Amino acid sequence: GIVGVFGALVATFASLPSGVVATATPLMLLGGGVGLAWGMRVSPIALPQTVAAFHSLVGLAAMFTSIGSYWANRASGSTMENVAAILGDFIG
């Protein structure tokens, strides 16, 4: 679980240009701080609702990722990228 996510983050950051890393790092820290602050306020009784709220944010992130993938690889017709982008939008 967490080891795999950490490995994916390290591999992603290693392949990015330094300018992108300089932008992404503060944004990730900000998002982590907001999540930590929100998580500290949640009582154990409200945990299922909080998990559901964060899961909806994961779906929103999947949609934005699909849209960005489509914009980066625009092609007409039914290519693998187009099909993946459409499925990502519907599933997300």
N, CA, C and O atoms as a Tinker XYZ file with bonds, in Angstrom:
   368  protein
     1  N      0.793000   -1.193000    0.000000    73     2
     2  CA     0.000000    0.000000    0.000000    64     1     3
     3  C      0.835000    1.257000    0.000000    63     2     4     5
     4  O      1.099000    1.847000   -1.047000    81     3
     5  N      1.245000    1.656000    1.177000    73     3     6
     6  CA     1.934000    2.939000    1.297000    64     5     7
     7  C      3.328000    2.890000    0.686000    63     6     8     9
     8  O      3.823000    3.904000    0.192000    81     7
     9  N      3.965000    1.727000    0.714000    73     7    10
    10  CA     5.290000    1.597000    0.091000    64     9    11
    11  C      5.171000    1.760000   -1.427000    63    10    12    13
    12  O      6.025000    2.383000   -2.057000    81    11
    13  N      4.117000    1.201000   -2.004000    73    11    14
    14  CA     3.889000    1.351000   -3.438000    64    13    15
    15  C      3.613000    2.791000   -3.831000    63    14    16    17
    16  O      4.124000    3.266000   -4.845000    81    15
    17  N      2.812000    3.490000   -3.039000    73    15    18
    18  CA     2.525000    4.896000   -3.311000    64    17    19
    19  C      3.794000    5.722000   -3.183000    63    18    20    21
    20  O      4.049000    6.602000   -4.005000    81    19
    21  N      4.592000    5.446000   -2.156000    73    19    22
    22  CA     5.847000    6.179000   -1.982000    64    21    23
    23  C      6.783000    5.929000   -3.172000    63    22    24    25
    24  O      7.410000    6.861000   -3.677000    81    23
    25  N      6.875000    4.685000   -3.612000    73    23    26
    26  CA     7.709000    4.371000   -4.772000    64    25    27
    27  C      7.228000    5.076000   -6.028000    63    26    28    29
    28  O      8.034000    5.551000   -6.827000    81    27
    29  N      5.906000    5.143000   -6.203000    73    27    30
    30  CA     5.360000    5.846000   -7.372000    64    29    31
    31  C      5.674000    7.336000   -7.309000    63    30    32    33
    32  O      5.996000    7.944000   -8.330000    81    31
    33  N      5.584000    7.928000   -6.126000    73    31    34
    34  CA     5.912000    9.351000   -5.983000    64    33    35
    35  C      7.386000    9.619000   -6.285000    63    34    36    37
    36  O      7.720000   10.582000   -6.976000    81    35
    37  N      8.250000    8.772000   -5.770000    73    35    38
    38  CA     9.681000    8.938000   -6.017000    64    37    39
    39  C      9.981000    8.799000   -7.512000    63    38    40    41
    40  O     10.730000    9.600000   -8.071000    81    39
    41  N      9.403000    7.793000   -8.154000    73    39    42
    42  CA     9.641000    7.590000   -9.586000    64    41    43
    43  C      9.097000    8.757000  -10.404000    63    42    44    45
    44  O      9.721000    9.181000  -11.376000    81    43
    45  N      7.941000    9.272000  -10.012000    73    43    46
    46  CA     7.362000   10.404000  -10.733000    64    45    47
    47  C      8.223000   11.645000  -10.578000    63    46    48    49
    48  O      8.530000   12.318000  -11.562000    81    47
    49  N      8.612000   11.950000   -9.348000    73    47    50
    50  CA     9.420000   13.146000   -9.130000    64    49    51
    51  C     10.797000   13.026000   -9.784000    63    50    52    53
    52  O     11.363000   14.033000  -10.210000    81    51
    53  N     11.332000   11.838000   -9.869000    73    51    54
    54  CA    12.643000   11.660000  -10.503000    64    53    55
    55  C     12.579000   11.925000  -11.991000    63    54    56    57
    56  O     13.584000   12.304000  -12.591000    81    55
    57  N     11.417000   11.734000  -12.600000    73    55    58
    58  CA    11.304000   11.920000  -14.048000    64    57    59
    59  C     10.834000   13.322000  -14.443000    63    58    60    61
    60  O     10.770000   13.628000  -15.633000    81    59
    61  N     10.509000   14.169000  -13.484000    73    59    62
    62  CA     9.994000   15.501000  -13.787000    64    61    63
    63  C     11.121000   16.528000  -13.895000    63    62    64    65
    64  O     12.156000   16.392000  -13.242000    81    63
    65  N     10.913000   17.558000  -14.723000    73    63    66
    66  CA    11.876000   18.669000  -14.742000    64    65    67
    67  C     11.844000   19.428000  -13.409000    63    66    68    69
    68  O     10.835000   19.414000  -12.704000    81    67
    69  N     12.934000   20.075000  -13.080000    73    67    70
    70  CA    13.044000   20.735000  -11.773000    64    69    71
    71  C     12.007000   21.838000  -11.592000    63    70    72    73
    72  O     11.556000   22.072000  -10.470000    81    71
    73  N     11.617000   22.522000  -12.667000    73    71    74
    74  CA    10.601000   23.564000  -12.554000    64    73    75
    75  C      9.249000   23.011000  -12.132000    63    74    76    77
    76  O      8.526000   23.638000  -11.359000    81    75
    77  N      8.915000   21.842000  -12.641000    73    75    78
    78  CA     7.641000   21.206000  -12.280000    64    77    79
    79  C      7.693000   20.720000  -10.838000    63    78    80    81
    80  O      6.710000   20.831000  -10.107000    81    79
    81  N      8.833000   20.183000  -10.431000    73    79    82
    82  CA     8.986000   19.727000   -9.043000    64    81    83
    83  C      8.855000   20.914000   -8.094000    63    82    84    85
    84  O      8.248000   20.795000   -7.031000    81    83
    85  N      9.418000   22.049000   -8.471000    73    83    86
    86  CA     9.340000   23.238000   -7.634000    64    85    87
    87  C      7.898000   23.726000   -7.490000    63    86    88    89
    88  O      7.551000   24.319000   -6.469000    81    87
    89  N      7.067000   23.490000   -8.481000    73    87    90
    90  CA     5.660000   23.865000   -8.400000    64    89    91
    91  C      4.854000   22.802000   -7.665000    63    90    92    93
    92  O      3.990000   23.132000   -6.852000    81    91
    93  N      5.128000   21.537000   -7.941000    73    91    94
    94  CA     4.328000   20.449000   -7.376000    64    93    95
    95  C      4.568000   20.259000   -5.883000    63    94    96    97
    96  O      3.632000   19.930000   -5.153000    81    95
    97  N      5.776000   20.455000   -5.418000    73    95    98
    98  CA     6.082000   20.201000   -4.009000    64    97    99
    99  C      5.265000   21.079000   -3.066000    63    98   100   101
   100  O      4.650000   20.543000   -2.144000    81    99
   101  N      5.226000   22.406000   -3.248000    73    99   102
   102  CA     4.400000   23.208000   -2.328000    64   101   103
   103  C      2.911000   22.868000   -2.428000    63   102   104   105
   104  O      2.196000   22.898000   -1.427000    81   103
   105  N      2.450000   22.547000   -3.635000    73   103   106
   106  CA     1.040000   22.196000   -3.770000    64   105   107
   107  C      0.721000   20.898000   -3.039000    63   106   108   109
   108  O     -0.335000   20.776000   -2.419000    81   107
   109  N      1.627000   19.931000   -3.110000    73   107   110
   110  CA     1.414000   18.676000   -2.396000    64   109   111
   111  C      1.470000   18.896000   -0.882000    63   110   112   113
   112  O      0.682000   18.310000   -0.140000    81   111
   113  N      2.386000   19.726000   -0.431000    73   111   114
   114  CA     2.463000   20.029000    0.998000    64   113   115
   115  C      1.204000   20.747000    1.477000    63   114   116   117
   116  O      0.706000   20.468000    2.568000    81   115
   117  N      0.689000   21.667000    0.669000    73   115   118
   118  CA    -0.543000   22.375000    1.011000    64   117   119
   119  C     -1.710000   21.392000    1.101000    63   118   120   121
   120  O     -2.482000   21.426000    2.060000    81   119
   121  N     -1.835000   20.524000    0.109000    73   119   122
   122  CA    -2.909000   19.530000    0.133000    64   121   123
   123  C     -2.784000   18.577000    1.310000    63   122   124   125
   124  O     -3.785000   18.218000    1.930000    81   123
   125  N     -1.560000   18.167000    1.620000    73   123   126
   126  CA    -1.344000   17.299000    2.778000    64   125   127
   127  C     -1.689000   17.996000    4.083000    63   126   128   129
   128  O     -2.241000   17.385000    4.997000    81   127
   129  N     -1.362000   19.276000    4.162000    73   127   130
   130  CA    -1.693000   20.047000    5.367000    64   129   131
   131  C     -3.191000   20.209000    5.553000    63   130   132   133
   132  O     -3.701000   20.095000    6.668000    81   131
   133  N     -3.897000   20.473000    4.459000    73   131   134
   134  CA    -5.357000   20.595000    4.535000    64   133   135
   135  C     -5.962000   19.251000    4.941000    63   134   136   137
   136  O     -6.862000   19.201000    5.779000    81   135
   137  N     -5.469000   18.166000    4.348000    73   135   138
   138  CA    -5.973000   16.843000    4.712000    64   137   139
   139  C     -5.698000   16.498000    6.161000    63   138   140   141
   140  O     -6.549000   15.920000    6.837000    81   139
   141  N     -4.520000   16.847000    6.640000    73   139   142
   142  CA    -4.174000   16.582000    8.038000    64   141   143
   143  C     -5.063000   17.390000    8.984000    63   142   144   145
   144  O     -5.565000   16.864000    9.977000    81   143
   145  N     -5.254000   18.675000    8.665000    73   143   146
   146  CA    -6.104000   19.512000    9.513000    64   145   147
   147  C     -7.540000   18.993000    9.530000    63   146   148   149
   148  O     -8.187000   18.968000   10.576000    81   147
   149  N     -8.026000   18.582000    8.368000    73   147   150
   150  CA    -9.380000   18.059000    8.291000    64   149   151
   151  C     -9.477000   16.727000    9.046000    63   150   152   153
   152  O    -10.446000   16.480000    9.764000    81   151
   153  N     -8.488000   15.898000    8.878000    73   151   154
   154  CA    -8.491000   14.597000    9.538000    64   153   155
   155  C     -8.423000   14.691000   11.053000    63   154   156   157
   156  O     -8.980000   13.841000   11.747000    81   155
   157  N     -7.756000   15.703000   11.575000    73   155   158
   158  CA    -7.649000   15.860000   13.024000    64   157   159
   159  C     -8.987000   16.275000   13.651000    63   158   160   161
   160  O     -9.219000   16.036000   14.836000    81   159
   161  N     -9.852000   16.888000   12.865000    73   159   162
   162  CA   -11.139000   17.349000   13.390000    64   161   163
   163  C    -12.223000   16.277000   13.346000    63   162   164   165
   164  O    -13.269000   16.439000   13.975000    81   163
   165  N    -11.999000   15.206000   12.631000    73   163   166
   166  CA   -13.034000   14.198000   12.421000    64   165   167
   167  C    -13.080000   13.232000   13.600000    63   166   168   169
   168  O    -12.059000   12.683000   14.016000    81   167
   169  N    -14.277000   13.039000   14.123000    73   167   170
   170  CA   -14.434000   12.052000   15.185000    64   169   171
   171  C    -14.553000   10.664000   14.554000    63   170   172   173
   172  O    -14.919000   10.544000   13.385000    81   171
   173  N    -14.246000    9.620000   15.318000    73   171   174
   174  CA   -14.360000    8.268000   14.762000    64   173   175
   175  C    -15.764000    7.924000   14.282000    63   174   176   177
   176  O    -15.918000    7.094000   13.387000    81   175
   177  N    -16.788000    8.542000   14.858000    73   175   178
   178  CA   -18.170000    8.271000   14.451000    64   177   179
   179  C    -18.423000    8.810000   13.044000    63   178   180   181
   180  O    -19.192000    8.213000   12.291000    81   179
   181  N    -17.797000    9.918000   12.678000    73   179   182
   182  CA   -17.998000   10.531000   11.364000    64   181   183
   183  C    -17.023000   10.007000   10.317000    63   182   184   185
   184  O    -16.989000   10.512000    9.196000    81   183
   185  N    -16.234000    9.001000   10.672000    73   183   186
   186  CA   -15.214000    8.502000    9.756000    64   185   187
   187  C    -15.775000    7.973000    8.433000    63   186   188   189
   188  O    -15.186000    8.258000    7.390000    81   187
   189  N    -16.880000    7.220000    8.417000    73   187   190
   190  CA   -17.389000    6.751000    7.116000    64   189   191
   191  C    -17.765000    7.884000    6.177000    63   190   192   193
   192  O    -17.517000    7.792000    4.975000    81   191
   193  N    -18.362000    8.955000    6.700000    73   191   194
   194  CA   -18.707000   10.095000    5.868000    64   193   195
   195  C    -17.464000   10.797000    5.343000    63   194   196   197
   196  O    -17.450000   11.277000    4.209000    81   195
   197  N    -16.426000   10.858000    6.158000    73   195   198
   198  CA   -15.180000   11.494000    5.734000    64   197   199
   199  C    -14.507000   10.673000    4.642000    63   198   200   201
   200  O    -13.992000   11.226000    3.671000    81   199
   201  N    -14.511000    9.362000    4.801000    73   199   202
   202  CA   -13.940000    8.492000    3.769000    64   201   203
   203  C    -14.709000    8.671000    2.470000    63   202   204   205
   204  O    -14.103000    8.728000    1.400000    81   203
   205  N    -16.028000    8.761000    2.543000    73   203   206
   206  CA   -16.836000    8.968000    1.341000    64   205   207
   207  C    -16.522000   10.307000    0.690000    63   206   208   209
   208  O    -16.466000   10.404000   -0.536000    81   207
   209  N    -16.318000   11.337000    1.500000    73   207   210
   210  CA   -15.998000   12.655000    0.945000    64   209   211
   211  C    -14.648000   12.634000    0.233000    63   210   212   213
   212  O    -14.516000   13.168000   -0.869000    81   211
   213  N    -13.653000   12.022000    0.856000    73   211   214
   214  CA   -12.343000   11.942000    0.217000    64   213   215
   215  C    -12.385000   11.059000   -1.023000    63   214   216   217
   216  O    -11.668000   11.313000   -1.990000    81   215
   217  N    -13.220000   10.022000   -1.003000    73   215   218
   218  CA   -13.336000    9.156000   -2.176000    64   217   219
   219  C    -13.946000    9.918000   -3.351000    63   218   220   221
   220  O    -13.581000    9.675000   -4.501000    81   219
   221  N    -14.865000   10.833000   -3.073000    73   219   222
   222  CA   -15.415000   11.635000   -4.162000    64   221   223
   223  C    -14.344000   12.564000   -4.738000    63   222   224   225
   224  O    -14.366000   12.865000   -5.931000    81   223
   225  N    -13.421000   13.013000   -3.911000    73   223   226
   226  CA   -12.318000   13.832000   -4.421000    64   225   227
   227  C    -11.386000   13.004000   -5.300000    63   226   228   229
   228  O    -10.803000   13.526000   -6.250000    81   227
   229  N    -11.242000   11.726000   -4.990000    73   227   230
   230  CA   -10.436000   10.836000   -5.830000    64   229   231
   231  C    -11.083000   10.705000   -7.209000    63   230   232   233
   232  O    -10.388000   10.716000   -8.225000    81   231
   233  N    -12.403000   10.581000   -7.245000    73   231   234
   234  CA   -13.105000   10.528000   -8.524000    64   233   235
   235  C    -12.932000   11.809000   -9.318000    63   234   236   237
   236  O    -12.774000   11.764000  -10.537000    81   235
   237  N    -12.961000   12.952000   -8.642000    73   235   238
   238  CA   -12.742000   14.226000   -9.318000    64   237   239
   239  C    -11.326000   14.306000   -9.881000    63   238   240   241
   240  O    -11.124000   14.793000  -10.993000    81   239
   241  N    -10.355000   13.831000   -9.122000    73   239   242
   242  CA    -8.972000   13.812000   -9.605000    64   241   243
   243  C     -8.828000   12.892000  -10.806000    63   242   244   245
   244  O     -8.084000   13.206000  -11.736000    81   243
   245  N     -9.530000   11.753000  -10.804000    73   243   246
   246  CA    -9.491000   10.846000  -11.955000    64   245   247
   247  C    -10.067000   11.517000  -13.196000    63   246   248   249
   248  O     -9.550000   11.346000  -14.300000    81   247
   249  N    -11.137000   12.277000  -13.010000    73   247   250
   250  CA   -11.714000   12.995000  -14.148000    64   249   251
   251  C    -10.746000   14.023000  -14.707000    63   250   252   253
   252  O    -10.562000   14.108000  -15.921000    81   251
   253  N    -10.124000   14.806000  -13.832000    73   251   254
   254  CA    -9.167000   15.814000  -14.295000    64   253   255
   255  C     -7.967000   15.168000  -14.977000    63   254   256   257
   256  O     -7.444000   15.705000  -15.953000    81   255
   257  N     -7.531000   14.022000  -14.469000    73   255   258
   258  CA    -6.423000   13.305000  -15.091000    64   257   259
   259  C     -6.803000   12.827000  -16.484000    63   258   260   261
   260  O     -5.994000   12.915000  -17.407000    81   259
   261  N     -8.009000   12.327000  -16.647000    73   259   262
   262  CA    -8.466000   11.878000  -17.960000    64   261   263
   263  C     -8.559000   13.038000  -18.941000    63   262   264   265
   264  O     -8.172000   12.906000  -20.102000    81   263
   265  N     -9.067000   14.163000  -18.484000    73   263   266
   266  CA    -9.173000   15.332000  -19.356000    64   265   267
   267  C     -7.777000   15.812000  -19.753000    63   266   268   269
   268  O     -7.541000   16.134000  -20.917000    81   267
   269  N     -6.857000   15.861000  -18.797000    73   267   270
   270  CA    -5.489000   16.271000  -19.107000    64   269   271
   271  C     -4.804000   15.307000  -20.055000    63   270   272   273
   272  O     -4.051000   15.724000  -20.935000    81   271
   273  N     -5.060000   14.024000  -19.880000    73   271   274
   274  CA    -4.483000   13.028000  -20.779000    64   273   275
   275  C     -5.012000   13.207000  -22.195000    63   274   276   277
   276  O     -4.265000   13.074000  -23.164000    81   275
   277  N     -6.285000   13.504000  -22.312000    73   275   278
   278  CA    -6.858000   13.734000  -23.642000    64   277   279
   279  C     -6.250000   14.975000  -24.287000    63   278   280   281
   280  O     -5.899000   14.958000  -25.467000    81   279
   281  N     -6.127000   16.042000  -23.521000    73   279   282
   282  CA    -5.557000   17.270000  -24.078000    64   281   283
   283  C     -4.100000   17.084000  -24.496000    63   282   284   285
   284  O     -3.652000   17.679000  -25.475000    81   283
   285  N     -3.373000   16.270000  -23.765000    73   283   286
   286  CA    -1.964000   16.045000  -24.084000    64   285   287
   287  C     -1.797000   15.154000  -25.310000    63   286   288   289
   288  O     -0.789000   15.264000  -26.008000    81   287
   289  N     -2.757000   14.275000  -25.589000    73   287   290
   290  CA    -2.649000   13.320000  -26.695000    64   289   291
   291  C     -3.882000   13.397000  -27.590000    63   290   292   293
   292  O     -4.573000   12.396000  -27.782000    81   291
   293  N     -4.157000   14.564000  -28.132000    73   291   294
   294  CA    -5.341000   14.714000  -28.979000    64   293   295
   295  C     -5.181000   13.924000  -30.265000    63   294   296   297
   296  O     -4.187000   14.043000  -30.981000    81   295
   297  N     -6.180000   13.125000  -30.529000    73   295   298
   298  CA    -6.222000   12.358000  -31.775000    64   297   299
   299  C     -7.682000   12.083000  -32.088000    63   298   300   301
   300  O     -8.489000   11.863000  -31.184000    81   299
   301  N     -8.019000   12.095000  -33.369000    73   299   302
   302  CA    -9.403000   11.800000  -33.737000    64   301   303
   303  C     -9.577000   10.294000  -33.873000    63   302   304   305
   304  O     -8.620000    9.563000  -34.125000    81   303
   305  N    -10.792000    9.854000  -33.704000    73   303   306
   306  CA   -11.069000    8.430000  -33.823000    64   305   307
   307  C    -11.023000    7.739000  -32.480000    63   306   308   309
   308  O    -10.905000    8.380000  -31.436000    81   307
   309  N    -11.118000    6.429000  -32.521000    73   307   310
   310  CA   -11.125000    5.676000  -31.265000    64   309   311
   311  C     -9.744000    5.073000  -31.027000    63   310   312   313
   312  O     -9.488000    3.905000  -31.321000    81   311
   313  N     -8.874000    5.905000  -30.489000    73   311   314
   314  CA    -7.547000    5.444000  -30.104000    64   313   315
   315  C     -7.594000    4.970000  -28.653000    63   314   316   317
   316  O     -8.577000    5.205000  -27.950000    81   315
   317  N     -6.559000    4.323000  -28.221000    73   315   318
   318  CA    -6.505000    3.836000  -26.845000    64   317   319
   319  C     -6.567000    4.999000  -25.853000    63   318   320   321
   320  O     -7.204000    4.884000  -24.806000    81   319
   321  N     -5.916000    6.111000  -26.172000    73   319   322
   322  CA    -5.932000    7.271000  -25.275000    64   321   323
   323  C     -7.337000    7.844000  -25.157000    63   322   324   325
   324  O     -7.770000    8.201000  -24.061000    81   323
   325  N     -8.055000    7.936000  -26.280000    73   323   326
   326  CA    -9.413000    8.480000  -26.247000    64   325   327
   327  C    -10.349000    7.577000  -25.450000    63   326   328   329
   328  O    -11.153000    8.060000  -24.653000    81   327
   329  N    -10.245000    6.280000  -25.665000    73   327   330
   330  CA   -11.090000    5.344000  -24.929000    64   329   331
   331  C    -10.773000    5.407000  -23.435000    63   330   332   333
   332  O    -11.686000    5.409000  -22.610000    81   331
   333  N     -9.497000    5.459000  -23.083000    73   331   334
   334  CA    -9.107000    5.542000  -21.673000    64   333   335
   335  C     -9.600000    6.847000  -21.049000    63   334   336   337
   336  O    -10.038000    6.859000  -19.898000    81   335
   337  N     -9.530000    7.950000  -21.808000    73   335   338
   338  CA   -10.000000    9.231000  -21.279000    64   337   339
   339  C    -11.500000    9.214000  -21.038000    63   338   340   341
   340  O    -11.965000    9.712000  -20.013000    81   339
   341  N    -12.261000    8.652000  -21.963000    73   339   342
   342  CA   -13.711000    8.587000  -21.793000    64   341   343
   343  C    -14.076000    7.683000  -20.617000    63   342   344   345
   344  O    -14.925000    8.032000  -19.798000    81   343
   345  N    -13.434000    6.528000  -20.540000    73   343   346
   346  CA   -13.717000    5.623000  -19.416000    64   345   347
   347  C    -13.323000    6.257000  -18.088000    63   346   348   349
   348  O    -14.029000    6.098000  -17.093000    81   347
   349  N    -12.201000    6.973000  -18.065000    73   347   350
   350  CA   -11.779000    7.648000  -16.839000    64   349   351
   351  C    -12.775000    8.698000  -16.400000    63   350   352   353
   352  O    -13.006000    8.877000  -15.204000    81   351
   353  N    -13.368000    9.395000  -17.354000    73   351   354
   354  CA   -14.380000   10.396000  -17.003000    64   353   355
   355  C    -15.636000    9.742000  -16.453000    63   354   356   357
   356  O    -16.188000   10.204000  -15.454000    81   355
   357  N    -16.096000    8.672000  -17.092000    73   355   358
   358  CA   -17.308000    8.014000  -16.611000    64   357   359
   359  C    -17.086000    7.308000  -15.273000    63   358   360   361
   360  O    -17.938000    7.377000  -14.388000    81   359
   361  N    -15.965000    6.639000  -15.124000    73   359   362
   362  CA   -15.701000    5.925000  -13.877000    64   361   363
   363  C    -15.412000    6.908000  -12.747000    63   362   364   365
   364  O    -15.864000    6.720000  -11.618000    81   363
   365  N    -14.647000    7.967000  -13.064000    73   363   366
   366  CA   -14.296000    8.973000  -12.054000    64   365   367
   367  C    -15.512000    9.712000  -11.580000    63   366   368
   368  O    -15.405000   10.596000  -10.730000    81   367
